[in-house]
């Protein structure tokens, strides 16, 4: 009988971990969009309050949160494509591990340059 990681009912293969990460990134993106819609709607109520709220976003902590947001969006998008391939391509389930590696490679290729460029703006003068 295959062993499972302690404290879980799952075996820990790439399908399960991508499922967990997909849900976590989806919830995070949802809450970002909720806050974004609310703070953007504030401009109709009071442009001064809107400018004040936007001003509070211009700090390094929010800059780091933006890195997390972009990482979540990239993963969620490419993992979503992987899920479509697994669900609708007859050979998809057989190549789940390779597709997950592909998601990781594409994520790194796009995310690392973004992080470098973004953090130079956040922490640069």
PDB file of C-alpha atoms in Angstrom:
ATOM      1  CA  UNK A   1       0.000   0.000   0.000  1.00  0.00           C
ATOM      2  CA  UNK A   2       1.463   3.418  -0.964  1.00  0.00           C
ATOM      3  CA  UNK A   3       2.422   5.622   1.937  1.00  0.00           C
ATOM      4  CA  UNK A   4       0.803   8.967   2.490  1.00  0.00           C
ATOM      5  CA  UNK A   5       2.253  12.088   4.078  1.00  0.00           C
ATOM      6  CA  UNK A   6       1.467  12.300   7.802  1.00  0.00           C
ATOM      7  CA  UNK A   7      -1.621  14.305   8.708  1.00  0.00           C
ATOM      8  CA  UNK A   8      -3.383  14.025   5.358  1.00  0.00           C
ATOM      9  CA  UNK A   9      -5.720  11.679   3.566  1.00  0.00           C
ATOM     10  CA  UNK A  10      -4.042  12.407   0.265  1.00  0.00           C
ATOM     11  CA  UNK A  11      -0.958  10.889  -1.240  1.00  0.00           C
ATOM     12  CA  UNK A  12       0.577  14.247  -2.120  1.00  0.00           C
ATOM     13  CA  UNK A  13       0.998  13.851  -5.853  1.00  0.00           C
ATOM     14  CA  UNK A  14       1.136  16.831  -8.180  1.00  0.00           C
ATOM     15  CA  UNK A  15      -2.593  16.667  -8.939  1.00  0.00           C
ATOM     16  CA  UNK A  16      -3.561  17.107  -5.298  1.00  0.00           C
ATOM     17  CA  UNK A  17      -1.067  19.905  -4.617  1.00  0.00           C
ATOM     18  CA  UNK A  18      -2.043  21.773  -7.768  1.00  0.00           C
ATOM     19  CA  UNK A  19      -5.695  21.428  -6.704  1.00  0.00           C
ATOM     20  CA  UNK A  20      -4.895  22.979  -3.314  1.00  0.00           C
ATOM     21  CA  UNK A  21      -2.766  25.765  -4.825  1.00  0.00           C
ATOM     22  CA  UNK A  22      -5.412  26.489  -7.470  1.00  0.00           C
ATOM     23  CA  UNK A  23      -8.072  26.984  -4.783  1.00  0.00           C
ATOM     24  CA  UNK A  24      -5.827  29.135  -2.588  1.00  0.00           C
ATOM     25  CA  UNK A  25      -4.756  31.373  -5.478  1.00  0.00           C
ATOM     26  CA  UNK A  26      -8.365  31.618  -6.685  1.00  0.00           C
ATOM     27  CA  UNK A  27      -9.599  32.773  -3.273  1.00  0.00           C
ATOM     28  CA  UNK A  28      -6.716  35.260  -2.982  1.00  0.00           C
ATOM     29  CA  UNK A  29      -7.423  36.698  -6.430  1.00  0.00           C
ATOM     30  CA  UNK A  30     -11.141  36.927  -5.587  1.00  0.00           C
ATOM     31  CA  UNK A  31     -10.453  38.971  -2.443  1.00  0.00           C
ATOM     32  CA  UNK A  32      -8.055  41.238  -4.322  1.00  0.00           C
ATOM     33  CA  UNK A  33     -10.722  41.875  -6.971  1.00  0.00           C
ATOM     34  CA  UNK A  34     -13.304  42.598  -4.263  1.00  0.00           C
ATOM     35  CA  UNK A  35     -11.042  45.194  -2.627  1.00  0.00           C
ATOM     36  CA  UNK A  36     -10.100  46.601  -6.031  1.00  0.00           C
ATOM     37  CA  UNK A  37     -13.744  47.091  -7.054  1.00  0.00           C
ATOM     38  CA  UNK A  38     -14.564  48.694  -3.703  1.00  0.00           C
ATOM     39  CA  UNK A  39     -11.638  51.115  -3.694  1.00  0.00           C
ATOM     40  CA  UNK A  40     -12.218  52.014  -7.348  1.00  0.00           C
ATOM     41  CA  UNK A  41     -15.916  52.655  -6.624  1.00  0.00           C
ATOM     42  CA  UNK A  42     -14.807  55.081  -3.916  1.00  0.00           C
ATOM     43  CA  UNK A  43     -13.873  57.596  -6.627  1.00  0.00           C
ATOM     44  CA  UNK A  44     -17.603  58.119  -7.321  1.00  0.00           C
ATOM     45  CA  UNK A  45     -18.303  58.830  -3.649  1.00  0.00           C
ATOM     46  CA  UNK A  46     -15.349  61.044  -2.828  1.00  0.00           C
ATOM     47  CA  UNK A  47     -12.355  61.654  -5.102  1.00  0.00           C
ATOM     48  CA  UNK A  48     -10.391  62.954  -2.098  1.00  0.00           C
ATOM     49  CA  UNK A  49     -11.018  59.748  -0.144  1.00  0.00           C
ATOM     50  CA  UNK A  50     -10.074  57.726  -3.226  1.00  0.00           C
ATOM     51  CA  UNK A  51      -6.757  59.600  -3.536  1.00  0.00           C
ATOM     52  CA  UNK A  52      -6.115  59.068   0.176  1.00  0.00           C
ATOM     53  CA  UNK A  53      -6.738  55.312  -0.086  1.00  0.00           C
ATOM     54  CA  UNK A  54      -4.570  55.010  -3.196  1.00  0.00           C
ATOM     55  CA  UNK A  55      -1.843  56.954  -1.378  1.00  0.00           C
ATOM     56  CA  UNK A  56      -1.771  54.338   1.369  1.00  0.00           C
ATOM     57  CA  UNK A  57      -0.969  51.687  -1.249  1.00  0.00           C
ATOM     58  CA  UNK A  58       2.346  53.332  -2.143  1.00  0.00           C
ATOM     59  CA  UNK A  59       4.556  51.521   0.352  1.00  0.00           C
ATOM     60  CA  UNK A  60       6.910  48.517   0.255  1.00  0.00           C
ATOM     61  CA  UNK A  61       4.485  46.167   2.024  1.00  0.00           C
ATOM     62  CA  UNK A  62       1.873  46.652  -0.693  1.00  0.00           C
ATOM     63  CA  UNK A  63       4.657  46.318  -3.286  1.00  0.00           C
ATOM     64  CA  UNK A  64       5.489  42.888  -1.858  1.00  0.00           C
ATOM     65  CA  UNK A  65       1.802  41.975  -1.826  1.00  0.00           C
ATOM     66  CA  UNK A  66       1.670  42.890  -5.527  1.00  0.00           C
ATOM     67  CA  UNK A  67       4.450  40.366  -6.139  1.00  0.00           C
ATOM     68  CA  UNK A  68       2.323  37.723  -4.443  1.00  0.00           C
ATOM     69  CA  UNK A  69      -0.707  38.762  -6.473  1.00  0.00           C
ATOM     70  CA  UNK A  70       1.115  38.486  -9.795  1.00  0.00           C
ATOM     71  CA  UNK A  71       2.575  35.127  -8.763  1.00  0.00           C
ATOM     72  CA  UNK A  72      -0.908  33.886  -7.844  1.00  0.00           C
ATOM     73  CA  UNK A  73      -2.445  35.144 -11.096  1.00  0.00           C
ATOM     74  CA  UNK A  74       0.272  33.546 -13.224  1.00  0.00           C
ATOM     75  CA  UNK A  75       0.008  30.211 -11.422  1.00  0.00           C
ATOM     76  CA  UNK A  76      -3.781  30.235 -11.465  1.00  0.00           C
ATOM     77  CA  UNK A  77      -3.897  31.021 -15.191  1.00  0.00           C
ATOM     78  CA  UNK A  78      -1.365  28.418 -16.306  1.00  0.00           C
ATOM     79  CA  UNK A  79      -2.664  25.776 -13.921  1.00  0.00           C
ATOM     80  CA  UNK A  80      -6.126  26.458 -15.319  1.00  0.00           C
ATOM     81  CA  UNK A  81      -4.822  25.707 -18.802  1.00  0.00           C
ATOM     82  CA  UNK A  82      -3.265  22.507 -17.414  1.00  0.00           C
ATOM     83  CA  UNK A  83      -6.605  21.539 -15.886  1.00  0.00           C
ATOM     84  CA  UNK A  84      -8.365  22.083 -19.202  1.00  0.00           C
ATOM     85  CA  UNK A  85      -5.806  19.824 -20.894  1.00  0.00           C
ATOM     86  CA  UNK A  86      -6.176  17.140 -18.217  1.00  0.00           C
ATOM     87  CA  UNK A  87      -9.975  17.255 -18.440  1.00  0.00           C
ATOM     88  CA  UNK A  88     -10.504  17.563 -22.183  1.00  0.00           C
ATOM     89  CA  UNK A  89      -7.439  15.944 -23.772  1.00  0.00           C
ATOM     90  CA  UNK A  90      -7.644  12.156 -23.842  1.00  0.00           C
ATOM     91  CA  UNK A  91      -3.964  11.811 -22.887  1.00  0.00           C
ATOM     92  CA  UNK A  92      -4.067  14.648 -20.349  1.00  0.00           C
ATOM     93  CA  UNK A  93      -4.276  12.509 -17.206  1.00  0.00           C
ATOM     94  CA  UNK A  94      -1.271  10.451 -18.340  1.00  0.00           C
ATOM     95  CA  UNK A  95       0.856  13.609 -18.719  1.00  0.00           C
ATOM     96  CA  UNK A  96      -0.261  15.323 -15.533  1.00  0.00           C
ATOM     97  CA  UNK A  97       3.236  15.373 -14.024  1.00  0.00           C
ATOM     98  CA  UNK A  98       4.845  16.771 -17.205  1.00  0.00           C
ATOM     99  CA  UNK A  99       2.102  19.380 -17.514  1.00  0.00           C
ATOM    100  CA  UNK A 100       2.668  20.420 -13.892  1.00  0.00           C
ATOM    101  CA  UNK A 101       6.404  20.755 -14.547  1.00  0.00           C
ATOM    102  CA  UNK A 102       5.533  22.845 -17.614  1.00  0.00           C
ATOM    103  CA  UNK A 103       3.340  25.115 -15.476  1.00  0.00           C
ATOM    104  CA  UNK A 104       6.239  25.559 -13.039  1.00  0.00           C
ATOM    105  CA  UNK A 105       8.749  26.345 -15.776  1.00  0.00           C
ATOM    106  CA  UNK A 106       6.500  28.867 -17.536  1.00  0.00           C
ATOM    107  CA  UNK A 107       5.619  30.402 -14.160  1.00  0.00           C
ATOM    108  CA  UNK A 108       9.303  30.837 -13.280  1.00  0.00           C
ATOM    109  CA  UNK A 109      10.246  32.208 -16.709  1.00  0.00           C
ATOM    110  CA  UNK A 110       7.576  34.910 -16.429  1.00  0.00           C
ATOM    111  CA  UNK A 111       7.584  35.526 -12.677  1.00  0.00           C
ATOM    112  CA  UNK A 112      11.296  35.959 -11.953  1.00  0.00           C
ATOM    113  CA  UNK A 113      11.848  38.844 -14.420  1.00  0.00           C
ATOM    114  CA  UNK A 114       8.689  40.528 -13.112  1.00  0.00           C
ATOM    115  CA  UNK A 115       9.891  40.244  -9.507  1.00  0.00           C
ATOM    116  CA  UNK A 116      13.279  41.720 -10.354  1.00  0.00           C
ATOM    117  CA  UNK A 117      11.783  44.639 -12.291  1.00  0.00           C
ATOM    118  CA  UNK A 118       8.975  45.296  -9.835  1.00  0.00           C
ATOM    119  CA  UNK A 119      11.127  45.210  -6.713  1.00  0.00           C
ATOM    120  CA  UNK A 120      13.623  47.618  -8.260  1.00  0.00           C
ATOM    121  CA  UNK A 121      10.701  50.053  -8.605  1.00  0.00           C
ATOM    122  CA  UNK A 122       9.387  49.355  -5.119  1.00  0.00           C
ATOM    123  CA  UNK A 123      12.712  49.660  -3.323  1.00  0.00           C
ATOM    124  CA  UNK A 124      14.559  51.860  -5.820  1.00  0.00           C
ATOM    125  CA  UNK A 125      14.795  55.585  -5.513  1.00  0.00           C
TER     126      UNK A 125
END
